[in-house]
């Protein structure tokens, strides 16, 4: 099936089917057929322009690696195909190239996975730092007269900036959004009000060391705040662009 699809230029065979054939050929000791299947896997990977899935990488490597032992290769092949026109030395050369490719891909895949895990851990740490910082700011908000009477998000941002003069406006906005996410700030139509009962319960979970909470992780907090602020601006611009396009389509329909 793989040979027919390759030579006819028809629809490519599924990745898992080629892999199963590769494993079967390698187990039977058919070096030529196995490296042919390995080359087809490589071609499929190039065609889809994306890395091999982890299980495909590991299974392909395990199957081809066994053929490095001379005793694992049959001397008289029982399978015939395009590989039959090449000698054993060429097959071994191709086998070496495929294994080197798979080794490099496995290293890259593991490196990317480790980088993703490190990024996830950093994100969790930053979010936890923001949560702790927000709780500490909240304890100050519950004692501030202007916070108790504020009715707009912008008003709460100004209160945060006054209580924490060293933080950026982006971080102040992140604190307000975090308070809203935790239901400490509750929307009622156009108004946003401080829910004092919820605020007091969350204050009881917070460290009383306000200055330490402010100074620790501040660089990470500012970076996280800038990133989220930019993301919100992009989403807002996208929504505005969508609304403009919708109005334009409606106007065009009326003109017709």
C-alpha positions as a Python dict, from the first residue, in 0.01 Angstrom:
ca = {
    (1, 'X'): (0, 0, 0),
    (2, 'X'): (280, 242, 91),
    (3, 'X'): (471, 163, -230),
    (4, 'X'): (159, 196, -445),
    (5, 'X'): (65, 531, -290),
    (6, 'X'): (418, 665, -329),
    (7, 'X'): (466, 558, -690),
    (8, 'X'): (116, 662, -802),
    (9, 'X'): (134, 1001, -632),
    (10, 'X'): (-210, 939, -480),
    (11, 'X'): (-334, 1015, -131),
    (12, 'X'): (-60, 958, 129),
    (13, 'X'): (-87, 662, 364),
    (14, 'X'): (-170, 743, 724),
    (15, 'X'): (122, 798, 960),
    (16, 'X'): (24, 516, 1195),
    (17, 'X'): (-6, 269, 905),
    (18, 'X'): (347, 346, 785),
    (19, 'X'): (474, 314, 1142),
    (20, 'X'): (311, -27, 1184),
    (21, 'X'): (472, -145, 859),
    (22, 'X'): (808, -10, 974),
    (23, 'X'): (782, -200, 1303),
    (24, 'X'): (679, -521, 1125),
    (25, 'X'): (966, -495, 874),
    (26, 'X'): (1218, -422, 1147),
    (27, 'X'): (1096, -716, 1356),
    (28, 'X'): (1129, -943, 1053),
    (29, 'X'): (1482, -817, 992),
    (30, 'X'): (1395, -668, 653),
    (31, 'X'): (1644, -380, 650),
    (32, 'X'): (1563, -249, 301),
    (33, 'X'): (1187, -240, 355),
    (34, 'X'): (1228, -91, 703),
    (35, 'X'): (1446, 200, 589),
    (36, 'X'): (1207, 257, 298),
    (37, 'X'): (919, 292, 548),
    (38, 'X'): (1141, 518, 758),
    (39, 'X'): (1197, 746, 459),
    (40, 'X'): (823, 756, 395),
    (41, 'X'): (766, 860, 757),
    (42, 'X'): (1024, 1134, 711),
    (43, 'X'): (849, 1250, 393),
    (44, 'X'): (510, 1257, 569),
    (45, 'X'): (659, 1467, 847),
    (46, 'X'): (798, 1718, 597),
    (47, 'X'): (463, 1729, 418),
    (48, 'X'): (267, 1816, 733),
    (49, 'X'): (534, 2072, 840),
    (50, 'X'): (504, 1978, 1207),
    (51, 'X'): (722, 1776, 1446),
    (52, 'X'): (667, 1404, 1498),
    (53, 'X'): (437, 1322, 1791),
    (54, 'X'): (631, 1176, 2084),
    (55, 'X'): (492, 824, 2048),
    (56, 'X'): (580, 817, 1675),
    (57, 'X'): (935, 928, 1752),
    (58, 'X'): (988, 671, 2024),
    (59, 'X'): (838, 380, 1834),
    (60, 'X'): (1025, 463, 1513),
    (61, 'X'): (1354, 493, 1700),
    (62, 'X'): (1301, 166, 1888),
    (63, 'X'): (1213, -20, 1567),
    (64, 'X'): (1510, 106, 1364),
    (65, 'X'): (1759, 77, 1651),
    (66, 'X'): (1724, -300, 1661),
    (67, 'X'): (1852, -317, 1302),
    (68, 'X'): (2189, -176, 1412),
    (69, 'X'): (2274, -528, 1528),
    (70, 'X'): (2396, -729, 1225),
    (71, 'X'): (2236, -1045, 1368),
    (72, 'X'): (1893, -876, 1357),
    (73, 'X'): (1907, -834, 976),
    (74, 'X'): (1818, -1118, 742),
    (75, 'X'): (2079, -1172, 472),
    (76, 'X'): (1831, -1289, 206),
    (77, 'X'): (1534, -1054, 189),
    (78, 'X'): (1193, -1208, 125),
    (79, 'X'): (1029, -876, 46),
    (80, 'X'): (1061, -707, -291),
    (81, 'X'): (1010, -342, -368),
    (82, 'X'): (1194, -22, -465),
    (83, 'X'): (1455, -104, -201),
    (84, 'X'): (1552, -422, -385),
    (85, 'X'): (1759, -224, -635),
    (86, 'X'): (1998, -102, -363),
    (87, 'X'): (2265, -298, -181),
    (88, 'X'): (2301, -367, 189),
    (89, 'X'): (2566, -98, 234),
    (90, 'X'): (2331, 174, 106),
    (91, 'X'): (2054, 49, 332),
    (92, 'X'): (2285, 70, 635),
    (93, 'X'): (2388, 422, 536),
    (94, 'X'): (2023, 525, 512),
    (95, 'X'): (1954, 353, 845),
    (96, 'X'): (2230, 558, 1010),
    (97, 'X'): (2091, 882, 867),
    (98, 'X'): (1738, 803, 984),
    (99, 'X'): (1854, 716, 1335),
    (100, 'X'): (2058, 1037, 1357),
    (101, 'X'): (1749, 1232, 1245),
    (102, 'X'): (1534, 1062, 1508),
    (103, 'X'): (1793, 1118, 1783),
    (104, 'X'): (1804, 1490, 1701),
    (105, 'X'): (1422, 1509, 1689),
    (106, 'X'): (1393, 1333, 2027),
    (107, 'X'): (1639, 1575, 2186),
    (108, 'X'): (1454, 1874, 2040),
    (109, 'X'): (1119, 1735, 2149),
    (110, 'X'): (1238, 1677, 2504),
    (111, 'X'): (1395, 2023, 2515),
    (112, 'X'): (1071, 2185, 2401),
    (113, 'X'): (875, 1985, 2657),
    (114, 'X'): (1109, 2093, 2934),
    (115, 'X'): (1085, 2456, 2820),
    (116, 'X'): (704, 2436, 2824),
    (117, 'X'): (712, 2289, 3175),
    (118, 'X'): (945, 2564, 3295),
    (119, 'X'): (719, 2827, 3136),
    (120, 'X'): (412, 2675, 3304),
    (121, 'X'): (585, 2675, 3644),
    (122, 'X'): (689, 3039, 3599),
    (123, 'X'): (332, 3135, 3505),
    (124, 'X'): (194, 2963, 3815),
    (125, 'X'): (450, 3139, 4035),
    (126, 'X'): (368, 3478, 3883),
    (127, 'X'): (-7, 3423, 3923),
    (128, 'X'): (37, 3318, 4285),
    (129, 'X'): (250, 3627, 4350),
    (130, 'X'): (-19, 3847, 4193),
    (131, 'X'): (-288, 3678, 4405),
    (132, 'X'): (-92, 3734, 4726),
    (133, 'X'): (-12, 4094, 4634),
    (134, 'X'): (-378, 4160, 4547),
    (135, 'X'): (-492, 4024, 4884),
    (136, 'X'): (-248, 4250, 5063),
    (137, 'X'): (-367, 4555, 4867),
    (138, 'X'): (-725, 4451, 4940),
    (139, 'X'): (-662, 4478, 5315),
    (140, 'X'): (-571, 4842, 5260),
    (141, 'X'): (-872, 4898, 5033),
    (142, 'X'): (-1116, 4785, 5302),
    (143, 'X'): (-988, 5067, 5527),
    (144, 'X'): (-986, 5336, 5259),
    (145, 'X'): (-1288, 5566, 5247),
    (146, 'X'): (-1257, 5637, 4876),
    (147, 'X'): (-1241, 5265, 4795),
    (148, 'X'): (-1556, 5205, 4998),
    (149, 'X'): (-1746, 5466, 4793),
    (150, 'X'): (-1585, 5403, 4450),
    (151, 'X'): (-1818, 5291, 4171),
    (152, 'X'): (-1591, 5263, 3865),
    (153, 'X'): (-1292, 5045, 3782),
    (154, 'X'): (-1090, 5357, 3710),
    (155, 'X'): (-1166, 5486, 4060),
    (156, 'X'): (-1027, 5166, 4215),
    (157, 'X'): (-717, 5191, 3996),
    (158, 'X'): (-651, 5540, 4130),
    (159, 'X'): (-694, 5416, 4488),
    (160, 'X'): (-444, 5133, 4427),
    (161, 'X'): (-194, 5382, 4279),
    (162, 'X'): (-232, 5604, 4583),
    (163, 'X'): (-188, 5318, 4828),
    (164, 'X'): (104, 5171, 4628),
    (165, 'X'): (283, 5469, 4469),
    (166, 'X'): (569, 5254, 4334),
    (167, 'X'): (355, 5028, 4115),
    (168, 'X'): (273, 5096, 3751),
    (169, 'X'): (-74, 5174, 3620),
    (170, 'X'): (-70, 4839, 3436),
    (171, 'X'): (-15, 4653, 3764),
    (172, 'X'): (-286, 4859, 3933),
    (173, 'X'): (-527, 4754, 3659),
    (174, 'X'): (-417, 4389, 3706),
    (175, 'X'): (-500, 4416, 4076),
    (176, 'X'): (-847, 4553, 3997),
    (177, 'X'): (-911, 4278, 3739),
    (178, 'X'): (-793, 4017, 3989),
    (179, 'X'): (-1032, 4157, 4251),
    (180, 'X'): (-1314, 4137, 4000),
    (181, 'X'): (-1221, 3780, 3910),
    (182, 'X'): (-1240, 3686, 4279),
    (183, 'X'): (-1585, 3853, 4314),
    (184, 'X'): (-1450, 4111, 4557),
    (185, 'X'): (-1548, 4374, 4301),
    (186, 'X'): (-1896, 4303, 4166),
    (187, 'X'): (-2054, 4459, 3859),
    (188, 'X'): (-2403, 4602, 3887),
    (189, 'X'): (-2485, 4746, 3549),
    (190, 'X'): (-2227, 5016, 3480),
    (191, 'X'): (-2122, 5029, 3845),
    (192, 'X'): (-1848, 4821, 4007),
    (193, 'X'): (-1879, 4800, 4384),
    (194, 'X'): (-1658, 4659, 4659),
    (195, 'X'): (-1823, 4364, 4834),
    (196, 'X'): (-1703, 4423, 5188),
    (197, 'X'): (-1801, 4082, 5330),
    (198, 'X'): (-1608, 3894, 5061),
    (199, 'X'): (-1317, 4135, 5096),
    (200, 'X'): (-1291, 4078, 5472),
    (201, 'X'): (-1292, 3699, 5430),
    (202, 'X'): (-1006, 3720, 5181),
    (203, 'X'): (-812, 3960, 5403),
    (204, 'X'): (-807, 3698, 5676),
    (205, 'X'): (-606, 3473, 5441),
    (206, 'X'): (-349, 3739, 5363),
    (207, 'X'): (-12, 3809, 5518),
    (208, 'X'): (-11, 4131, 5718),
    (209, 'X'): (336, 4224, 5587),
    (210, 'X'): (226, 4471, 5325),
    (211, 'X'): (568, 4611, 5231),
    (212, 'X'): (726, 4267, 5194),
    (213, 'X'): (442, 4154, 4970),
    (214, 'X'): (484, 4468, 4762),
    (215, 'X'): (860, 4434, 4716),
    (216, 'X'): (887, 4058, 4666),
    (217, 'X'): (841, 3942, 4304),
    (218, 'X'): (775, 4301, 4198),
    (219, 'X'): (970, 4266, 3875),
    (220, 'X'): (774, 3953, 3780),
    (221, 'X'): (447, 4120, 3878),
    (222, 'X'): (517, 4422, 3659),
    (223, 'X'): (611, 4198, 3364),
    (224, 'X'): (294, 3993, 3407),
    (225, 'X'): (83, 4308, 3433),
    (226, 'X'): (231, 4458, 3114),
    (227, 'X'): (174, 4134, 2928),
    (228, 'X'): (-191, 4111, 3034),
    (229, 'X'): (-250, 4480, 2971),
    (230, 'X'): (-122, 4444, 2613),
    (231, 'X'): (-334, 4132, 2560),
    (232, 'X'): (-646, 4319, 2673),
    (233, 'X'): (-568, 4609, 2441),
    (234, 'X'): (-530, 4370, 2147),
    (235, 'X'): (-861, 4199, 2229),
    (236, 'X'): (-1033, 4536, 2263),
    (237, 'X'): (-897, 4651, 1927),
    (238, 'X'): (-1010, 4326, 1768),
    (239, 'X'): (-1363, 4372, 1908),
    (240, 'X'): (-1374, 4731, 1784),
    (241, 'X'): (-1255, 4622, 1442),
    (242, 'X'): (-1525, 4352, 1435),
    (243, 'X'): (-1793, 4605, 1529),
    (244, 'X'): (-1678, 4843, 1255),
    (245, 'X'): (-1688, 4567, 997),
    (246, 'X'): (-2036, 4465, 1112),
    (247, 'X'): (-2163, 4823, 1085),
    (248, 'X'): (-2009, 4851, 739),
    (249, 'X'): (-2177, 4528, 624),
    (250, 'X'): (-2513, 4648, 757),
    (251, 'X'): (-2469, 4981, 580),
    (252, 'X'): (-2376, 4807, 257),
    (253, 'X'): (-2689, 4590, 283),
    (254, 'X'): (-2904, 4901, 332),
    (255, 'X'): (-2741, 5070, 33),
    (256, 'X'): (-2825, 4773, -186),
}
